[in-house]
Coordinates of N, CA, C and O and ligand atoms in Angstrom, one line a residue:
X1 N 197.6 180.0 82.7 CA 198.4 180.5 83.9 C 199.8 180.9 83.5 O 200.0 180.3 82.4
X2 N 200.8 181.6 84.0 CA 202.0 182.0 83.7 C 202.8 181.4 84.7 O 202.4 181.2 85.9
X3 N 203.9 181.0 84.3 CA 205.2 180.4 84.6 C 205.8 181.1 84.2 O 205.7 182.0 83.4
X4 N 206.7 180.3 85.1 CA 208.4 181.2 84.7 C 209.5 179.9 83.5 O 209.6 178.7 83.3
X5 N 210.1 181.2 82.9 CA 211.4 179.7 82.0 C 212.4 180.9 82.7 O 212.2 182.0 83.3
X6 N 213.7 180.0 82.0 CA 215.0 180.5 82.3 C 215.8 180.9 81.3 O 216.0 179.9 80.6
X7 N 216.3 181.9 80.8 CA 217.4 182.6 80.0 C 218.1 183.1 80.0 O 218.2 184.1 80.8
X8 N 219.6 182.7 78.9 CA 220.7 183.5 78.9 C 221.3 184.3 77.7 O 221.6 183.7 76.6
X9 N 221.4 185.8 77.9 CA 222.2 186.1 76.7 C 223.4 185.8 77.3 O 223.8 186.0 78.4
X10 N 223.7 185.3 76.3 CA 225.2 184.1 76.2 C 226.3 185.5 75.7 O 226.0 186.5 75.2
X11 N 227.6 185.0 76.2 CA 229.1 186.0 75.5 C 229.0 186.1 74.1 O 230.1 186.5 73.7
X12 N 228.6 186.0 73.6 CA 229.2 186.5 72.1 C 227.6 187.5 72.0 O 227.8 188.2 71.0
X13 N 226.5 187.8 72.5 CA 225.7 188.8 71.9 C 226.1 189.6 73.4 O 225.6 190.7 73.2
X14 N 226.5 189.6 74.6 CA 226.6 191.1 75.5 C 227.8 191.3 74.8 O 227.8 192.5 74.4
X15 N 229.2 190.5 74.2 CA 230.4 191.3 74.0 C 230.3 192.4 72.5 O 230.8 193.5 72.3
X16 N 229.2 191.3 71.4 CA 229.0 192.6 70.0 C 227.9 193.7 70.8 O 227.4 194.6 70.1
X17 N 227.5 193.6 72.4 CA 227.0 195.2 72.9 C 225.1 194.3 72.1 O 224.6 195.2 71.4
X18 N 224.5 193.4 72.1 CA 223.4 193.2 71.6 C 222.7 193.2 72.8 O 221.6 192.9 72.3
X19 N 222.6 193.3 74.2 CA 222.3 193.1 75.2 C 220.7 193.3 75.7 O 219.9 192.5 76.1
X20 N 220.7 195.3 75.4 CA 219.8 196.0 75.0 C 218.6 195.4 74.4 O 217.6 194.9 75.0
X21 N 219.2 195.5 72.8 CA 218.3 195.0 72.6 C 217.6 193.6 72.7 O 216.4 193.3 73.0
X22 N 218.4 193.0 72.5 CA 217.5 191.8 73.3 C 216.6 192.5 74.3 O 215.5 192.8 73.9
X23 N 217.0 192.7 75.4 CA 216.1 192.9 76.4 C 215.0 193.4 75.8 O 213.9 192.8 75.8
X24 N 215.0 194.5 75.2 CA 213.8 195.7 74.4 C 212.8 194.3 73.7 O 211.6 194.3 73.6
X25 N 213.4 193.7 73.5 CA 212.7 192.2 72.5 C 211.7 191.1 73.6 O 210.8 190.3 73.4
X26 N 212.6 191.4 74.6 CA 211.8 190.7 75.3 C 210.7 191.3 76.4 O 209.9 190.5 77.0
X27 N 210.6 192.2 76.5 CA 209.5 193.1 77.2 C 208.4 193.4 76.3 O 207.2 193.4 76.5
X28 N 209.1 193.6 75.1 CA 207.8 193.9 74.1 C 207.1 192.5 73.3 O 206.1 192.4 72.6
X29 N 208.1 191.4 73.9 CA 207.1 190.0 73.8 C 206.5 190.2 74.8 O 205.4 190.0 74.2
X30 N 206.1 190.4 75.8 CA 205.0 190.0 76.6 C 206.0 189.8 78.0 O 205.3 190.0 78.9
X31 N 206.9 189.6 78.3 CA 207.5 189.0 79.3 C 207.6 190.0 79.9 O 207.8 191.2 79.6
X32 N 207.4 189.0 81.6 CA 208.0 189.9 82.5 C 209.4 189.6 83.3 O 209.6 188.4 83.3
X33 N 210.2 190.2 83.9 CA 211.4 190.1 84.1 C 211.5 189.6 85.5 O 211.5 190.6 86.2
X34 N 211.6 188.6 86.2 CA 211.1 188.7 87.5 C 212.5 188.3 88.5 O 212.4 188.2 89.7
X35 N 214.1 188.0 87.4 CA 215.1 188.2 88.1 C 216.1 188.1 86.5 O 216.2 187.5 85.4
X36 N 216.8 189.1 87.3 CA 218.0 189.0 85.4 C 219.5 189.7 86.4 O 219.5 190.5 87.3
X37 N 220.4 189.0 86.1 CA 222.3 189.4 86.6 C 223.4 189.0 85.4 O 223.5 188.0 84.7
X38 N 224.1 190.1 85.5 CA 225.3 189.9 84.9 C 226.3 189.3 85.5 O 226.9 189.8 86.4
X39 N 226.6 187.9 85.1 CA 227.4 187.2 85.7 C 228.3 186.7 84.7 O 228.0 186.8 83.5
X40 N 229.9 186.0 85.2 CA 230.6 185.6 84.8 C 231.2 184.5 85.4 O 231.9 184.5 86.4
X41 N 230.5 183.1 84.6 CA 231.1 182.1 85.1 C 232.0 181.8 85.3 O 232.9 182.5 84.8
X42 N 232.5 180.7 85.9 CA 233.7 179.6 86.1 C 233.2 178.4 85.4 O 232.0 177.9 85.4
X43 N 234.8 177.7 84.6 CA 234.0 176.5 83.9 C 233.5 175.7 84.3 O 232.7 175.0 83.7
X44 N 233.7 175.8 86.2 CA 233.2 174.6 86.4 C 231.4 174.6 86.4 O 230.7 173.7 86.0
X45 N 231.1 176.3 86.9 CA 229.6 176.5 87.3 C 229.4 176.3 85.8 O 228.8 175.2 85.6
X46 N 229.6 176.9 84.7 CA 229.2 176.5 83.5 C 229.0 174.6 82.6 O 228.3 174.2 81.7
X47 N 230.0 173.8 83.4 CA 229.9 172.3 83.4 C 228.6 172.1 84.0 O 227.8 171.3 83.5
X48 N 228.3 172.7 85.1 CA 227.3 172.5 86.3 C 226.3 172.2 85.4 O 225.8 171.2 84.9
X49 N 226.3 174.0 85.2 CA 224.9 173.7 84.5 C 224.6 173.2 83.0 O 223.4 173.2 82.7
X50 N 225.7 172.7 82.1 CA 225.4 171.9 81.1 C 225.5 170.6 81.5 O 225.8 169.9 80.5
X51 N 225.4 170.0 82.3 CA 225.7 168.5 83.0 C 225.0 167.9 82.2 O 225.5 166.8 82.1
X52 N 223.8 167.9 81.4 CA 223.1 167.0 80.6 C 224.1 166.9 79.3 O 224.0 165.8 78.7
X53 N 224.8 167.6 78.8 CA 225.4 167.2 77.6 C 226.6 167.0 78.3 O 227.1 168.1 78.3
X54 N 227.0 166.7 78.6 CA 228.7 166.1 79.4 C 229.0 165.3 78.1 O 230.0 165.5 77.4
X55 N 228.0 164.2 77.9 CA 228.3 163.1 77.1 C 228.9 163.7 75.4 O 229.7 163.1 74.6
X56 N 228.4 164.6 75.2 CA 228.0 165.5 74.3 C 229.4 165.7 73.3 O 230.3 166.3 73.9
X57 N 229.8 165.5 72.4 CA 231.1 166.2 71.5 C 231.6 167.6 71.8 O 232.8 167.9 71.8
X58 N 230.8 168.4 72.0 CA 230.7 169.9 71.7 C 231.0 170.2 73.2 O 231.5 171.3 73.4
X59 N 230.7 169.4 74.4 CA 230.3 170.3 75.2 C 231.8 170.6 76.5 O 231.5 170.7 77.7
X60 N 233.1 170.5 76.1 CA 234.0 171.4 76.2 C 234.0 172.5 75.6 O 233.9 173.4 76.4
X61 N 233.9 172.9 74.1 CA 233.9 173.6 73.5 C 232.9 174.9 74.1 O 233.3 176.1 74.3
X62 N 231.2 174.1 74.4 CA 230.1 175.1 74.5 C 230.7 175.4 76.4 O 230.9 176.5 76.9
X63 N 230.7 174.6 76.9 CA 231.3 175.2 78.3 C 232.8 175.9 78.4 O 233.0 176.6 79.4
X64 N 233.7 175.8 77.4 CA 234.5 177.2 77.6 C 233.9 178.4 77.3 O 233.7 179.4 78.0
X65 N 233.5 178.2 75.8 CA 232.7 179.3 75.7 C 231.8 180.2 76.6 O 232.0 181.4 76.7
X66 N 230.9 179.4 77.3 CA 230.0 179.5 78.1 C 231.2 180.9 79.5 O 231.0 182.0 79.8
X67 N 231.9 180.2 79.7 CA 233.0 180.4 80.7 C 233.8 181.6 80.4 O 234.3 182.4 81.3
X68 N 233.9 181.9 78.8 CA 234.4 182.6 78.5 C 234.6 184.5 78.7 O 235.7 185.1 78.5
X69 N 233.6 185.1 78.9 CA 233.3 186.2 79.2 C 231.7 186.5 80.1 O 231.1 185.5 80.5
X70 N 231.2 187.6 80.2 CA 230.1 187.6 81.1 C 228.7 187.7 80.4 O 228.4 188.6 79.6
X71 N 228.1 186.7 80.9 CA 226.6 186.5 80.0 C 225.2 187.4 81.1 O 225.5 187.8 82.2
X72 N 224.4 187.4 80.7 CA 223.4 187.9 81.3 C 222.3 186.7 81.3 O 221.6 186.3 80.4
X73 N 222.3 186.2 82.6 CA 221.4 185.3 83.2 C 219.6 185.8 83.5 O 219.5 186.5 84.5
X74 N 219.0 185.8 83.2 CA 217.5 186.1 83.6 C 216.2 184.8 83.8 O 216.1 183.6 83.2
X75 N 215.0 185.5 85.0 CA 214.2 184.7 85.1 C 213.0 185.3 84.7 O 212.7 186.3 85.2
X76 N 212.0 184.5 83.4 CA 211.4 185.4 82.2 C 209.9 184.7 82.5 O 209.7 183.6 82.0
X77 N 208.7 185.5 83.6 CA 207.6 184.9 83.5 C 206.3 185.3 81.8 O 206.3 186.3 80.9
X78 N 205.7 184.4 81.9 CA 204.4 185.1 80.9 C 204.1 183.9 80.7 O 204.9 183.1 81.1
X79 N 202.5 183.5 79.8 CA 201.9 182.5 80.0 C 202.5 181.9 79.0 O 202.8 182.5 78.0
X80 N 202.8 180.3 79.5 CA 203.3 179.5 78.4 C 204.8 179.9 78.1 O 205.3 179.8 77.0
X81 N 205.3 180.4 79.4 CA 207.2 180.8 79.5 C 207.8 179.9 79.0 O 208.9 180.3 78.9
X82 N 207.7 178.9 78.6 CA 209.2 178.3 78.3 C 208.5 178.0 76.5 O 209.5 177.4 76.1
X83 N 207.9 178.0 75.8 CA 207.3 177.8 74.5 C 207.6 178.9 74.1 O 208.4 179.2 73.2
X84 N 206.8 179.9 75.0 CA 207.0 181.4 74.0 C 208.7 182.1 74.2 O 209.2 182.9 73.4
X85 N 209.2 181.6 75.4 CA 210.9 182.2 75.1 C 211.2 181.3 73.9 O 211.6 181.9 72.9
X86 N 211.1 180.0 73.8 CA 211.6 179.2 72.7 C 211.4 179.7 71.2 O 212.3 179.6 70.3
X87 N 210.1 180.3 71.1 CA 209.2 180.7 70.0 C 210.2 182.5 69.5 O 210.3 183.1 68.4
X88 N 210.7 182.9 70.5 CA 211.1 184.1 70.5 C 213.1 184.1 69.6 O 213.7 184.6 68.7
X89 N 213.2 183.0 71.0 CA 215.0 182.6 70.4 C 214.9 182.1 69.3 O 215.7 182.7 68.6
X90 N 214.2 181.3 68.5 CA 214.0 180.7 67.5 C 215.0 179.1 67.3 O 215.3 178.6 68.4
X91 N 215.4 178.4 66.3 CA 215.7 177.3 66.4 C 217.7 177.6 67.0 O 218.4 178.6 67.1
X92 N 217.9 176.4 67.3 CA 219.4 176.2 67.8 C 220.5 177.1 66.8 O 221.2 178.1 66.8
X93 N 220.0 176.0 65.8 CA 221.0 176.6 64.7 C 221.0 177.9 64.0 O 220.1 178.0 63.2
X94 N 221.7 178.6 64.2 CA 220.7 180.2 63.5 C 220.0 180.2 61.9 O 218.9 180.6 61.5
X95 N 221.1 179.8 61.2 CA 220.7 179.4 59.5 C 219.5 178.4 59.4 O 219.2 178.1 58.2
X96 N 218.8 178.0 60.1 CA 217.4 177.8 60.5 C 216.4 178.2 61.2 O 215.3 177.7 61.4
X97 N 217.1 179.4 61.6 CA 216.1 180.6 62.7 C 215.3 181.2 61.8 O 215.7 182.0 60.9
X98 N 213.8 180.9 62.1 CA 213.1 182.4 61.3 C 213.1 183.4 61.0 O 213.3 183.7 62.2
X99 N 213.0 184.3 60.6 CA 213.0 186.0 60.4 C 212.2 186.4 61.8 O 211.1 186.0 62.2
X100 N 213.1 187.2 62.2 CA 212.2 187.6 63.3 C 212.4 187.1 64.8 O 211.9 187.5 65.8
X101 N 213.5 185.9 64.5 CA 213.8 185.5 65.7 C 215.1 186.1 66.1 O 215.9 186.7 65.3
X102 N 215.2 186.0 67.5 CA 216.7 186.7 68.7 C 217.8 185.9 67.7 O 218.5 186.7 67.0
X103 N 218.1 184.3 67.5 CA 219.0 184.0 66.8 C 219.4 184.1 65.2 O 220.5 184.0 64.7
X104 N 218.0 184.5 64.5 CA 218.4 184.7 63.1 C 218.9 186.3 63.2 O 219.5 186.7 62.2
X105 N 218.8 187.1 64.2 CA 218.9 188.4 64.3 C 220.3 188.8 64.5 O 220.9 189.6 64.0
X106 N 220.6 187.8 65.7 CA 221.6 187.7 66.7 C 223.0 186.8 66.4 O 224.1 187.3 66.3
X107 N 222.8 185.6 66.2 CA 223.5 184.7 66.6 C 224.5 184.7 65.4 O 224.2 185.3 64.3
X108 N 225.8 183.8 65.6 CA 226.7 183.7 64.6 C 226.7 182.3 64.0 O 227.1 182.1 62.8
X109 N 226.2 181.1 64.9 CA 226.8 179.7 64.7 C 226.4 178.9 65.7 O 226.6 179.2 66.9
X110 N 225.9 177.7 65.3 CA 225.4 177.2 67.1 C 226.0 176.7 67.9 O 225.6 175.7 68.5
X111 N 227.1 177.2 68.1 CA 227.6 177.3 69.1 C 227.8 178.6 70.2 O 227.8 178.7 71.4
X112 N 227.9 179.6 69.1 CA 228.0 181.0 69.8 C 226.2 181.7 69.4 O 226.1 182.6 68.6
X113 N 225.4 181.3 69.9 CA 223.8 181.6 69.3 C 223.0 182.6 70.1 O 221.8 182.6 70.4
X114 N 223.7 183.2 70.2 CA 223.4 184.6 71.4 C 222.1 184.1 72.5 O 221.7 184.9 73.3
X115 N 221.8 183.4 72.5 CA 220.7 183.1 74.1 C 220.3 181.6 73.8 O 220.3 181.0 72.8
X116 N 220.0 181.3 75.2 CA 219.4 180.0 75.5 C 218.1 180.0 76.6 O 217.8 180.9 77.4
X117 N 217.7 179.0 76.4 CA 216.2 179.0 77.1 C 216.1 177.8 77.4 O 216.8 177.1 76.7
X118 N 215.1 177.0 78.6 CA 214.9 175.9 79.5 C 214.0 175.6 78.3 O 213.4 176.4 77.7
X119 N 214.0 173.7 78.1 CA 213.2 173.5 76.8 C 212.0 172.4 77.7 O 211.4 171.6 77.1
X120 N 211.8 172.6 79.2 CA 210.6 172.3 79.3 C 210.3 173.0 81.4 O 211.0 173.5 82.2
X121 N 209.4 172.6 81.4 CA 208.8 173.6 82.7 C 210.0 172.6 84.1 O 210.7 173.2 84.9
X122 N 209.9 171.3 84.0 CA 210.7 170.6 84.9 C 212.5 171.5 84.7 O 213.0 172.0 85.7
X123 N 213.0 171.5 83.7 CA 214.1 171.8 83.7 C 214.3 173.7 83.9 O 215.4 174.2 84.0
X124 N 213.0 174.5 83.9 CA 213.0 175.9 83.6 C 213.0 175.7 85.2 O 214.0 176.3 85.6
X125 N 212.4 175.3 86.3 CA 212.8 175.2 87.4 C 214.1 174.9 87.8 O 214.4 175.7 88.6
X126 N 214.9 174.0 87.6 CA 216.1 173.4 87.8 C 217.1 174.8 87.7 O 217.8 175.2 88.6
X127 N 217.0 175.2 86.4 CA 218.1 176.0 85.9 C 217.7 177.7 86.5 O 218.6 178.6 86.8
X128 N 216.3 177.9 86.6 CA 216.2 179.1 87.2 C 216.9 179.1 88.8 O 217.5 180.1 89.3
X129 N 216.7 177.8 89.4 CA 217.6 177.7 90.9 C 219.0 177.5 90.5 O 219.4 178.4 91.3
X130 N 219.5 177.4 90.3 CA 221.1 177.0 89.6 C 221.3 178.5 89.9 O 221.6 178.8 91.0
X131 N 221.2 179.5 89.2 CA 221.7 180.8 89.2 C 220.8 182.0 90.2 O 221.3 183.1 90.4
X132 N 219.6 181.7 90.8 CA 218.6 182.9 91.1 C 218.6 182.0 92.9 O 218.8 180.7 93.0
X133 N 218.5 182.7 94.1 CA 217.8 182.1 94.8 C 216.8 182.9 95.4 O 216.9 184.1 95.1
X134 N 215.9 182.6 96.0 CA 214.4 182.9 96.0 C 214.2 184.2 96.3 O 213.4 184.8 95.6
X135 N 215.2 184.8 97.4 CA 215.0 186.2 97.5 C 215.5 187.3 95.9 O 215.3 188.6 95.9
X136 N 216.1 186.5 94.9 CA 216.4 187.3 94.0 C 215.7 187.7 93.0 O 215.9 188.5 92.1
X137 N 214.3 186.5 93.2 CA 213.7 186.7 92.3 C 211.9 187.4 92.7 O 211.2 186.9 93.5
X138 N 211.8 188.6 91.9 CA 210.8 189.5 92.5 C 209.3 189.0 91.8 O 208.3 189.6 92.0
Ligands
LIG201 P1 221.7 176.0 74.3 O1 220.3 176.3 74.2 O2 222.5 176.8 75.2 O3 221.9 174.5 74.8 C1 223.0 173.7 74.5 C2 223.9 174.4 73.6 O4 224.8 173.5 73.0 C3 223.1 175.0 72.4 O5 222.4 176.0 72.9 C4 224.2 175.3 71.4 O6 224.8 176.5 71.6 C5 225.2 174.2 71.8 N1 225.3 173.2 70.7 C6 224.3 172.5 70.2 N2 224.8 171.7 69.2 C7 226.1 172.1 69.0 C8 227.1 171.7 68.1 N3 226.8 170.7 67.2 N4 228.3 172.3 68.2 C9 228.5 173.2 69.2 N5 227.6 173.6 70.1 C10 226.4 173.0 70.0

């Protein structure tokens, strides 16, 4: 059956203009698009939604960042959504990204890793409502 996960090209791949393609990457994975917006957070909505790493070293750092310019938020169905976006972005760190993945392609450093994805179906719900509400997603 197909689910939905949740994704973001993050500020540093819409500002080098990688936007595109990503998208083109992800349609020709299999996915379908069933809500996607260009938005530009506030630190706080960006605290919001990293609230699980609060405790975290990094996560002033990843929430300015986050905060920093306008990312492209999307809601990404196809069977097995949140493994196969995972399978697609590839690992956190880019210098351990596969060939072939969005972050060995994309990303600079894991902190600025050009996209993120929900790492299980409970939380791909959570975070898809955080940014989408029901009428936005088709
Ligand atoms: P993301 O999938 O958005 O979820 C949490 C983010 O925290 C992660 O991607 C990274 O961009 C970021 N992150 C993880 N570890 C570190 C780290 N050691 N330093 C800075 N940022 C990190």
């Amino acid at each position: 059956m197909s689910s939905l996960t949740f994704g973001i090209i993050k500020p540093d791949a819409v500002k080098k203009g990688h936007s595109g393609k990503i998208i083109d990457k992800i349609l020709a994975g299999g996915f379908t698009i069933r809500g996607m917006k260009l938005i530009h957070m506030t630190k706080k909505e960006a605290e919001g939604f990293y609230a699980v790493h609060a405790e975290r070293p990094f996560y002033g750092e990843l929430t300015e960042f986050m905060s920093s310019a306008p990312c492209v938020v999307m809601a990404l169905e196809k069977e097995n959504a949140v493994k196969a976006w995972r399978d697609l972005m590839g690992a956190t760190n880019p210098a351990e990204a596969e060939v072939g993945t969005l972050r060995r392609e994309f990303a600079g450093s894991i902190g600025e890793n050009a996209v993120h994805g929900s790492d299980s179906d409970e939380n791909a719900t959570i975070e898809v409502s955080y940014f989408f509400s029901k009428l936005e997603l088709v």
